Coordinates of C-alpha atoms in Angstrom, one line a residue:
Chain A
M10 CA 118.2 62.5 -61.4
K11 CA 115.1 62.7 -63.8
G12 CA 111.8 61.7 -62.3
H13 CA 112.2 63.2 -58.8
S14 CA 109.4 65.5 -59.1
M15 CA 106.9 62.6 -59.8
K16 CA 108.0 60.7 -56.5
Q17 CA 106.9 61.6 -53.0
N18 CA 109.9 62.8 -51.1
K19 CA 108.4 62.8 -47.5
Y20 CA 111.7 62.5 -45.9
D21 CA 112.7 65.9 -47.1
E22 CA 109.6 67.6 -45.6
P23 CA 111.0 69.3 -42.3
E24 CA 108.2 68.1 -39.9
F25 CA 108.6 64.5 -41.2
F26 CA 112.2 64.6 -41.1
A27 CA 112.3 65.8 -37.6
K28 CA 110.0 63.1 -36.4
Y29 CA 111.8 60.4 -38.2
S30 CA 115.0 61.7 -36.7
K31 CA 113.6 61.0 -33.2
M32 CA 112.7 57.3 -33.9
G33 CA 114.8 54.6 -32.1
R34 CA 116.3 53.4 -35.2
S35 CA 117.3 56.9 -36.2
V36 CA 119.0 57.7 -32.9
G37 CA 120.3 54.3 -32.0
G38 CA 120.9 52.8 -35.3
L39 CA 120.5 49.0 -36.5
D40 CA 120.2 47.5 -32.9
E41 CA 117.1 49.6 -32.2
A42 CA 115.4 48.3 -35.4
Q43 CA 113.2 45.2 -34.5
E44 CA 113.8 43.3 -37.9
W45 CA 117.6 43.9 -37.9
H46 CA 118.4 40.6 -36.4
A47 CA 116.6 38.9 -39.2
F48 CA 117.9 41.1 -42.0
R49 CA 121.4 40.6 -40.9
A50 CA 120.9 36.9 -40.9
L51 CA 119.9 37.3 -44.7
L52 CA 123.1 39.0 -45.7
P53 CA 126.1 37.0 -47.1
D54 CA 129.5 37.4 -45.9
L55 CA 130.3 41.0 -47.0
R56 CA 134.1 40.8 -46.9
S57 CA 135.6 42.3 -50.1
K58 CA 132.2 42.7 -51.5
R59 CA 131.0 45.9 -53.4
L60 CA 127.7 46.7 -51.9
L61 CA 124.8 48.9 -53.0
D62 CA 122.2 50.1 -50.4
L63 CA 118.9 51.4 -52.0
G64 CA 117.2 53.9 -49.7
C65 CA 120.3 54.2 -47.5
G66 CA 118.8 56.9 -45.3
F67 CA 121.2 57.9 -42.5
G68 CA 123.7 55.4 -43.7
W69 CA 123.6 52.9 -41.0
H70 CA 123.7 49.8 -43.3
C71 CA 126.5 51.3 -45.3
R72 CA 128.7 51.8 -42.3
Y73 CA 127.8 48.4 -41.0
A74 CA 128.9 46.9 -44.4
R75 CA 132.2 48.5 -44.2
Q76 CA 132.6 47.2 -40.6
Q77 CA 132.1 43.8 -42.1
Q78 CA 135.0 44.6 -44.6
A79 CA 132.9 45.3 -47.6
R80 CA 135.4 46.6 -50.3
S81 CA 133.1 49.6 -51.2
V82 CA 129.8 50.7 -50.6
V83 CA 127.3 53.1 -52.5
G84 CA 124.3 54.4 -50.6
V85 CA 121.4 55.7 -52.7
D86 CA 118.6 57.9 -51.3
L87 CA 115.9 60.3 -52.7
S88 CA 116.2 62.4 -49.6
E89 CA 118.7 65.3 -49.6
K90 CA 118.3 65.7 -45.8
M91 CA 118.9 62.0 -45.1
L92 CA 122.1 62.2 -47.2
V93 CA 123.4 65.4 -45.5
R94 CA 123.0 63.5 -42.2
A95 CA 124.5 60.2 -43.6
R96 CA 127.6 62.1 -44.9
A97 CA 127.9 64.0 -41.7
T98 CA 128.1 60.8 -39.7
T99 CA 130.4 59.0 -41.9
N100 CA 134.1 59.2 -42.0
D101 CA 135.0 56.6 -44.6
P102 CA 136.2 57.2 -48.2
G103 CA 134.9 53.7 -48.9
I104 CA 131.4 54.9 -48.7
E105 CA 129.8 57.0 -51.4
Y106 CA 126.4 58.6 -51.1
R107 CA 124.4 59.5 -54.2
R108 CA 121.1 61.2 -54.6
S109 CA 118.6 59.3 -56.7
A110 CA 115.1 57.9 -56.7
I111 CA 115.6 54.1 -56.4
E112 CA 113.6 53.5 -59.7
D113 CA 116.2 55.8 -61.4
I114 CA 119.3 53.9 -60.5
D115 CA 121.4 53.3 -63.7
F116 CA 124.6 51.3 -62.8
P117 CA 126.5 49.3 -65.4
G118 CA 126.4 45.6 -65.3
D119 CA 128.4 43.6 -62.9
E120 CA 129.0 46.5 -60.6
F121 CA 128.0 45.0 -57.2
E122 CA 128.2 41.7 -55.4
V123 CA 125.5 42.6 -52.9
V124 CA 122.4 44.9 -53.1
I125 CA 120.4 45.7 -50.0
S126 CA 117.2 47.7 -49.5
S127 CA 115.9 48.1 -45.9
L128 CA 112.3 49.2 -45.6
T129 CA 112.1 51.5 -48.7
L130 CA 110.7 49.4 -51.5
H131 CA 107.0 49.7 -50.3
Y132 CA 107.5 53.4 -51.2
V133 CA 108.4 52.5 -54.8
E134 CA 105.7 52.1 -57.4
R135 CA 107.7 50.0 -59.8
F136 CA 109.2 47.1 -57.8
D137 CA 109.5 45.2 -61.3
L138 CA 111.7 48.0 -62.6
V139 CA 113.9 47.9 -59.6
C140 CA 114.4 44.1 -59.7
Q141 CA 115.4 44.4 -63.3
K142 CA 117.9 47.1 -62.5
V143 CA 119.3 45.3 -59.4
Y144 CA 119.5 42.1 -61.5
R145 CA 121.6 44.1 -64.2
C146 CA 124.1 45.8 -61.9
L147 CA 124.7 42.6 -59.9
A148 CA 127.5 40.1 -60.6
V149 CA 126.5 36.6 -61.4
S150 CA 125.6 34.8 -58.1
G151 CA 125.3 38.2 -56.3
A152 CA 122.9 38.6 -53.6
F153 CA 119.8 40.9 -53.2
A154 CA 118.4 41.3 -49.7
L155 CA 115.4 43.4 -49.1
S156 CA 112.9 44.2 -46.4
V157 CA 109.5 45.9 -46.7
E158 CA 106.4 46.4 -44.6
H159 CA 104.5 43.1 -44.8
P160 CA 101.7 42.9 -47.3
M161 CA 99.4 41.9 -44.4
F162 CA 100.4 45.3 -42.8
T163 CA 100.0 47.4 -46.0
A164 CA 96.8 46.1 -47.3
L165 CA 94.6 48.6 -45.4
A166 CA 95.7 52.2 -45.4
A167 CA 94.7 52.6 -41.8
Q168 CA 97.5 50.3 -40.6
Q169 CA 95.8 50.0 -37.2
W170 CA 94.6 47.3 -34.9
C171 CA 91.1 46.5 -34.6
C172 CA 90.4 47.5 -31.0
G173 CA 87.6 46.8 -28.5
L174 CA 85.6 49.5 -26.7
K175 CA 88.4 49.9 -24.0
G176 CA 91.0 50.3 -26.7
D177 CA 92.4 46.6 -26.3
R178 CA 93.7 45.3 -29.5
L179 CA 91.5 42.5 -30.7
H180 CA 93.2 41.4 -33.8
W181 CA 94.9 42.8 -37.0
P182 CA 92.4 43.6 -39.8
V183 CA 93.0 42.5 -43.3
D184 CA 91.0 43.7 -46.4
Q185 CA 91.6 44.8 -50.0
Y186 CA 94.6 42.4 -50.0
Q187 CA 94.4 41.7 -53.6
Q188 CA 94.2 45.4 -54.7
E189 CA 97.7 46.4 -55.3
G190 CA 98.5 50.1 -55.6
P191 CA 99.0 53.2 -53.5
R192 CA 97.9 53.6 -49.9
H193 CA 97.6 57.0 -48.5
T194 CA 98.8 56.2 -44.9
R195 CA 99.5 58.2 -41.9
W196 CA 102.9 57.4 -40.5
L197 CA 104.7 60.3 -38.7
A198 CA 102.7 62.5 -40.9
D199 CA 99.6 62.7 -43.1
N200 CA 99.5 61.2 -46.6
V201 CA 102.5 59.1 -46.7
V202 CA 102.1 57.1 -49.9
K203 CA 102.9 53.4 -49.7
Y204 CA 102.5 50.8 -52.4
H205 CA 100.8 47.6 -51.3
R206 CA 101.8 44.5 -53.2
T207 CA 101.0 40.9 -52.3
V208 CA 103.5 38.4 -51.2
A209 CA 102.9 36.6 -54.5
T210 CA 103.9 39.7 -56.3
Y211 CA 107.1 40.3 -54.3
V212 CA 108.3 36.7 -54.9
N213 CA 107.2 36.3 -58.6
T214 CA 108.6 39.7 -59.6
L215 CA 111.9 38.7 -58.2
I216 CA 111.8 35.3 -59.9
D217 CA 110.6 36.8 -63.2
S218 CA 113.6 39.2 -63.1
G219 CA 116.0 36.2 -63.0
F220 CA 116.4 35.8 -59.2
R221 CA 116.4 32.6 -57.3
I222 CA 114.6 32.9 -53.9
S223 CA 117.1 31.7 -51.1
K224 CA 115.0 32.7 -48.0
L225 CA 111.9 34.5 -47.0
L226 CA 111.3 35.8 -43.4
E227 CA 108.5 37.3 -41.4
P228 CA 110.3 38.1 -38.3
E229 CA 109.1 38.9 -34.8
P230 CA 110.9 40.9 -32.2
T231 CA 113.6 38.9 -30.3
P232 CA 112.9 38.0 -26.6
E233 CA 115.6 40.4 -25.7
M234 CA 113.8 43.3 -27.5
L235 CA 110.5 42.3 -25.9
V236 CA 112.2 42.8 -22.5
E237 CA 113.5 46.2 -23.5
Q238 CA 110.3 47.4 -25.4
P239 CA 107.4 45.4 -24.0
D240 CA 105.0 47.4 -26.3
L241 CA 106.5 45.4 -29.2
K242 CA 104.7 42.3 -28.0
D243 CA 101.8 42.9 -30.4
D244 CA 104.1 42.6 -33.4
C245 CA 104.2 38.8 -32.5
R246 CA 100.5 38.7 -33.4
R247 CA 100.9 39.4 -37.1
P248 CA 103.8 39.9 -39.4
T249 CA 105.1 43.4 -39.6
F250 CA 107.9 43.0 -42.1
L251 CA 108.6 40.8 -45.1
L252 CA 112.3 40.0 -45.7
I253 CA 113.5 38.3 -48.9
A254 CA 117.0 37.1 -49.9
A255 CA 117.5 36.2 -53.6
V256 CA 120.4 35.4 -55.7
K257 CA 121.1 36.3 -59.3
A258 CA 120.8 32.9 -60.9
P259 CA 123.8 31.8 -63.0
T260 CA 121.5 31.4 -66.0
R261 CA 118.0 32.4 -67.0
Chain B
M991 CA 100.5 2.1 -43.0
K992 CA 102.0 2.6 -39.7
G993 CA 101.1 5.9 -38.0
H994 CA 97.5 5.9 -39.1
S995 CA 96.1 5.8 -35.6
M996 CA 98.0 9.0 -34.6
K997 CA 96.6 11.0 -37.6
Q998 CA 93.1 12.5 -37.8
N999 CA 91.1 10.9 -40.3
K1000 CA 88.2 13.1 -40.4
Y1001 CA 87.2 12.2 -44.1
D1002 CA 86.3 8.6 -43.0
E1003 CA 83.8 9.9 -40.3
P1004 CA 80.4 9.2 -41.9
E1005 CA 78.9 12.6 -41.2
F1006 CA 81.9 14.5 -42.4
F1007 CA 82.3 12.4 -45.4
A1008 CA 78.5 13.0 -46.2
K1009 CA 78.9 16.7 -46.0
Y1010 CA 82.3 16.7 -47.9
S1011 CA 80.5 14.8 -50.7
K1012 CA 78.1 17.4 -51.2
M1013 CA 80.4 20.2 -51.8
G1014 CA 80.6 21.7 -55.2
R1015 CA 84.1 20.6 -55.8
S1016 CA 83.0 17.0 -54.8
V1017 CA 80.2 16.9 -57.2
G1018 CA 81.4 19.0 -60.2
G1019 CA 85.1 18.3 -59.8
L1020 CA 87.9 20.6 -60.5
D1021 CA 86.0 23.4 -62.5
E1022 CA 84.0 24.0 -59.3
A1023 CA 87.1 24.6 -57.2
Q1024 CA 87.8 28.2 -57.0
E1025 CA 91.7 27.9 -57.1
W1026 CA 91.8 25.4 -59.8
H1027 CA 92.4 27.9 -62.6
A1028 CA 95.6 29.0 -60.6
F1029 CA 96.7 25.6 -59.6
R1030 CA 96.4 24.3 -63.2
A1031 CA 98.6 27.2 -64.3
L1032 CA 101.3 25.8 -61.8
L1033 CA 101.5 22.5 -63.4
P1034 CA 104.1 21.5 -66.0
D1035 CA 103.1 19.8 -69.2
L1036 CA 102.2 16.5 -67.9
R1037 CA 102.6 14.5 -71.1
S1038 CA 104.5 11.3 -70.6
K1039 CA 105.1 12.2 -66.9
R1040 CA 104.8 9.9 -63.9
L1041 CA 102.7 11.8 -61.4
L1042 CA 102.1 11.4 -57.6
D1043 CA 99.2 13.0 -56.1
L1044 CA 99.3 13.5 -52.2
G1045 CA 96.0 13.6 -50.8
C1046 CA 94.0 12.6 -54.0
G1047 CA 90.7 12.5 -52.5
F1048 CA 88.1 11.5 -55.1
G1049 CA 90.8 11.2 -57.7
W1050 CA 89.8 14.3 -59.8
H1051 CA 93.4 15.5 -60.2
C1052 CA 94.6 12.0 -61.1
R1053 CA 92.1 11.7 -63.9
Y1054 CA 92.8 15.2 -65.2
A1055 CA 96.6 14.2 -65.3
R1056 CA 95.7 11.2 -67.4
Q1057 CA 93.6 13.4 -69.7
Q1058 CA 96.7 15.5 -70.1
Q1059 CA 98.5 12.2 -71.1
A1060 CA 100.5 11.6 -68.0
R1061 CA 102.2 8.2 -68.4
S1062 CA 101.1 7.0 -65.1
V1063 CA 99.6 8.3 -61.9
V1064 CA 99.6 7.3 -58.2
G1065 CA 96.9 8.7 -55.8
V1066 CA 97.6 8.5 -52.1
D1067 CA 95.0 9.2 -49.4
L1068 CA 94.5 8.4 -45.8
S1069 CA 90.7 8.0 -46.2
E1070 CA 89.4 4.7 -47.2
K1071 CA 86.0 6.3 -48.0
M1072 CA 87.6 8.7 -50.4
L1073 CA 89.6 5.9 -52.2
V1074 CA 86.4 3.8 -52.6
R1075 CA 84.8 6.7 -54.3
A1076 CA 88.0 7.4 -56.5
R1077 CA 88.2 3.8 -57.6
A1078 CA 84.5 3.6 -58.4
T1079 CA 84.7 6.7 -60.5
T1080 CA 88.0 5.8 -62.2
N1081 CA 88.2 3.4 -65.3
D1082 CA 91.9 3.8 -66.1
P1083 CA 94.5 1.2 -65.4
G1084 CA 97.1 4.1 -65.6
I1085 CA 95.9 5.3 -62.3
E1086 CA 96.7 3.5 -58.9
Y1087 CA 95.2 4.5 -55.6
R1088 CA 97.1 3.7 -52.4
R1089 CA 96.0 4.2 -48.8
S1090 CA 98.5 5.9 -46.8
A1091 CA 99.0 8.9 -44.6
I1092 CA 101.1 11.5 -46.5
E1093 CA 103.8 11.6 -44.1
D1094 CA 104.1 7.9 -44.5
I1095 CA 104.9 7.6 -48.2
D1096 CA 108.1 5.7 -48.9
F1097 CA 108.6 5.7 -52.6
P1098 CA 112.0 5.0 -54.2
G1099 CA 114.2 7.8 -55.6
D1100 CA 113.5 9.1 -59.0
E1101 CA 110.0 7.6 -59.2
F1102 CA 108.0 10.5 -60.4
E1103 CA 108.5 13.7 -62.6
V1104 CA 105.7 15.6 -61.0
V1105 CA 104.2 15.5 -57.4
I1106 CA 101.1 17.5 -56.6
S1107 CA 99.1 18.0 -53.5
S1108 CA 95.8 20.0 -53.4
L1109 CA 94.5 21.4 -50.2
T1110 CA 95.7 18.6 -48.0
L1111 CA 99.1 19.7 -46.5
H1112 CA 97.5 22.1 -44.0
Y1113 CA 96.2 18.7 -42.3
V1114 CA 99.9 17.5 -42.1
E1115 CA 101.9 18.1 -39.0
R1116 CA 105.4 17.4 -40.5
F1117 CA 105.5 19.6 -43.7
D1118 CA 109.5 19.2 -43.5
L1119 CA 109.2 15.5 -43.7
V1120 CA 106.8 15.7 -46.7
C1121 CA 109.2 17.9 -48.5
Q1122 CA 112.1 15.6 -47.9
K1123 CA 110.3 12.6 -49.1
V1124 CA 108.8 14.4 -52.1
Y1125 CA 112.4 15.7 -52.9
R1126 CA 113.6 12.1 -52.8
C1127 CA 111.2 10.5 -54.9
L1128 CA 111.2 13.1 -57.6
A1129 CA 113.5 12.9 -60.6
V1130 CA 116.1 15.8 -61.0
S1131 CA 114.2 18.9 -62.3
G1132 CA 111.0 17.3 -61.3
A1133 CA 108.2 19.6 -60.2
F1134 CA 106.2 19.9 -56.9
A1135 CA 103.0 21.9 -57.0
L1136 CA 101.0 22.4 -53.9
S1137 CA 98.0 24.3 -52.5
V1138 CA 97.1 24.9 -48.9
E1139 CA 94.8 27.1 -47.1
H1140 CA 96.5 30.5 -46.8
P1141 CA 98.4 31.3 -43.6
M1142 CA 96.3 34.4 -43.2
F1143 CA 93.3 32.1 -43.3
T1144 CA 94.6 29.4 -40.8
A1145 CA 96.1 31.9 -38.2
L1146 CA 92.9 31.9 -36.1
A1147 CA 91.2 28.8 -35.5
A1148 CA 87.8 30.5 -36.0
Q1149 CA 88.4 31.0 -39.7
Q1150 CA 85.5 33.6 -39.6
W1151 CA 85.0 37.1 -40.8
C1152 CA 84.9 40.0 -38.3
C1153 CA 81.3 41.1 -38.7
G1154 CA 79.4 44.2 -37.7
L1155 CA 76.2 44.3 -35.7
K1156 CA 74.1 43.5 -38.9
G1157 CA 76.3 40.6 -39.9
D1158 CA 78.2 42.6 -42.5
R1159 CA 81.7 41.4 -43.0
L1160 CA 84.0 44.3 -41.9
H1161 CA 87.4 42.6 -42.5
W1162 CA 89.3 39.4 -42.0
P1163 CA 91.0 39.1 -38.6
V1164 CA 94.5 38.0 -38.2
D1165 CA 96.1 37.0 -34.9
Q1166 CA 98.4 34.4 -33.6
Y1167 CA 100.1 34.3 -36.9
Q1168 CA 103.7 33.5 -35.6
Q1169 CA 102.3 30.6 -33.3
E1170 CA 102.7 27.5 -35.7
G1171 CA 100.9 24.4 -34.8
P1172 CA 97.4 22.7 -34.6
R1173 CA 94.2 24.7 -35.0
H1174 CA 91.1 23.0 -33.9
T1175 CA 88.7 24.3 -36.5
R1176 CA 85.1 23.8 -37.3
W1177 CA 84.7 23.1 -41.1
L1178 CA 81.9 20.8 -42.0
A1179 CA 82.3 19.2 -38.6
D1180 CA 83.6 20.1 -35.2
N1181 CA 87.3 19.7 -34.3
V1182 CA 88.9 19.4 -37.7
V1183 CA 92.7 19.8 -36.8
K1184 CA 94.6 22.0 -39.3
Y1185 CA 98.2 22.9 -38.8
H1186 CA 98.9 26.6 -39.2
R1187 CA 102.4 27.5 -40.7
T1188 CA 103.7 30.9 -41.9
V1189 CA 104.3 31.7 -45.4
A1190 CA 107.9 31.8 -44.5
T1191 CA 107.9 28.4 -43.3
Y1192 CA 106.3 26.9 -46.3
V1193 CA 108.7 28.6 -48.6
N1194 CA 111.8 28.0 -46.5
T1195 CA 111.2 24.4 -45.8
L1196 CA 110.8 23.7 -49.5
I1197 CA 114.2 25.6 -50.2
D1198 CA 115.9 23.8 -47.2
S1199 CA 114.7 20.5 -48.7
G1200 CA 116.4 21.3 -51.9
F1201 CA 113.7 23.0 -54.0
R1202 CA 113.9 26.0 -56.0
I1203 CA 110.8 28.2 -55.8
S1204 CA 109.4 28.8 -59.3
K1205 CA 106.1 30.4 -58.5
L1206 CA 104.0 31.6 -55.5
L1207 CA 100.2 32.4 -56.0
E1208 CA 97.5 33.8 -53.9
P1209 CA 94.6 33.4 -56.2
E1210 CA 91.3 35.1 -56.1
P1211 CA 88.2 33.8 -57.8
T1212 CA 88.1 34.5 -61.6
P1213 CA 85.5 36.9 -62.8
E1214 CA 83.6 34.1 -64.4
M1215 CA 83.3 32.4 -61.1
L1216 CA 82.2 35.5 -59.4
V1217 CA 79.2 35.7 -61.9
E1218 CA 78.2 32.2 -61.2
Q1219 CA 78.9 32.3 -57.4
P1220 CA 78.5 36.0 -56.2
D1221 CA 79.2 34.9 -52.6
L1222 CA 82.7 34.2 -53.5
K1223 CA 83.4 38.0 -53.8
D1224 CA 84.6 38.4 -50.3
D1225 CA 87.5 35.9 -51.2
C1226 CA 88.8 38.7 -53.2
R1227 CA 89.4 40.7 -49.9
R1228 CA 91.9 38.4 -48.4
P1229 CA 93.9 35.4 -49.7
T1230 CA 92.1 32.1 -49.1
F1231 CA 94.8 29.8 -50.7
L1232 CA 98.6 29.7 -50.9
L1233 CA 99.9 27.9 -54.0
I1234 CA 103.5 27.1 -54.6
A1235 CA 105.4 25.6 -57.3
A1236 CA 108.8 24.3 -56.9
V1237 CA 111.4 22.4 -58.8
K1238 CA 114.0 19.8 -57.5
A1239 CA 117.2 21.6 -58.1
P1240 CA 119.8 19.8 -60.0
T1241 CA 122.3 20.2 -57.3
R1242 CA 122.0 21.0 -53.5

């Protein structure tokens, strides 16, 4: 549990937590998340697999994995409030929730066949360390599937469209792309620290840690989602999410 | 040679060719190309290798490969004018120049250990077809290194900074990122057709063709280049080039 004090734990701030709890994906679960259709497609068959979910939040992915007949699931999150909710909405002895910063996980080798992380690793400063730890706890040929906010999205801290005089969205602005590091953004609350990394860094860090890239996705909302939530249409104009599936290669 | 008539051959238009011939990289060669330091780092040891250069232009990479003791080099280009210049500036029986559209190459299997393509594949409509053909003509464990204009750069046909009232460059605009296909751009001349593809498409098409991704780069100019050409500094604000190194995996 060491290291908590150094890491931002925005989700345990009452106001932030209250706002996050009202988001579509917090109320309606995975089907309300616009990138879920793509993330699900990255997952291997989960039947009989031991799965680790890094940044499990309310536990939606953990419960999904068990519905897909995963043998066991461990969900890790830094936020106590998230875990309280996760436990309250989970009635399944096959799922264990643990409180820890993602960088601090310390599982033995060969402990999981699948590791997933949905939209949390852009909060983590040391992606390299996470990749090394995930590599270690995965069985050979095990799968690592992750999603993050797209580097085109995190490059500028403002994370806002460039708008015309009437508020019309002209285009998405990119700048400071090559300057990796913290971005003090405003998302649900002030000063949410995200870590910007380039696409190259995400890909090469995985490869350097021993992974083979099996798929990279920059999904857009599905046509069905656009019917239900027409305001998502601008998310077809620039990539919002970066999803990567990687496999622990049999040999280095 | 079939199919030439369908493909744009801008480099054989006298005005375009004249302008291209005056560019730094055309006069000074590889060291004048801002992405060369990164592209060179992607190449395997070329000693004793048989190398294919797709879109060889003036032959700079072909001659470099022979300086690195490649056994033999084939350079392919659609432009007759480029090949005339390449032949005139090459005095080496180990280099053969052939005229062909890149999509039309038809080499036997196991013909090369290394295939490179520098800043040409964004002119090619069928990247999937090229990947399949490169895969076929490569020996097992052979390397494919390519560079293209970055998808963040090709998304909008204008390929221009968003500028303030005084002409100051505010940021790089991205839009229509998900709409892959032709972009009628202006680069040295009007109506240069480039094909925009997403990063995901570049990566997944390689993987689907049997390649393993070994490195992905989004290089910026080196500090040395910035001293010599200060106007390159804005190329540190957004990625200009996407470089990928891939290896023909031993088994599918």
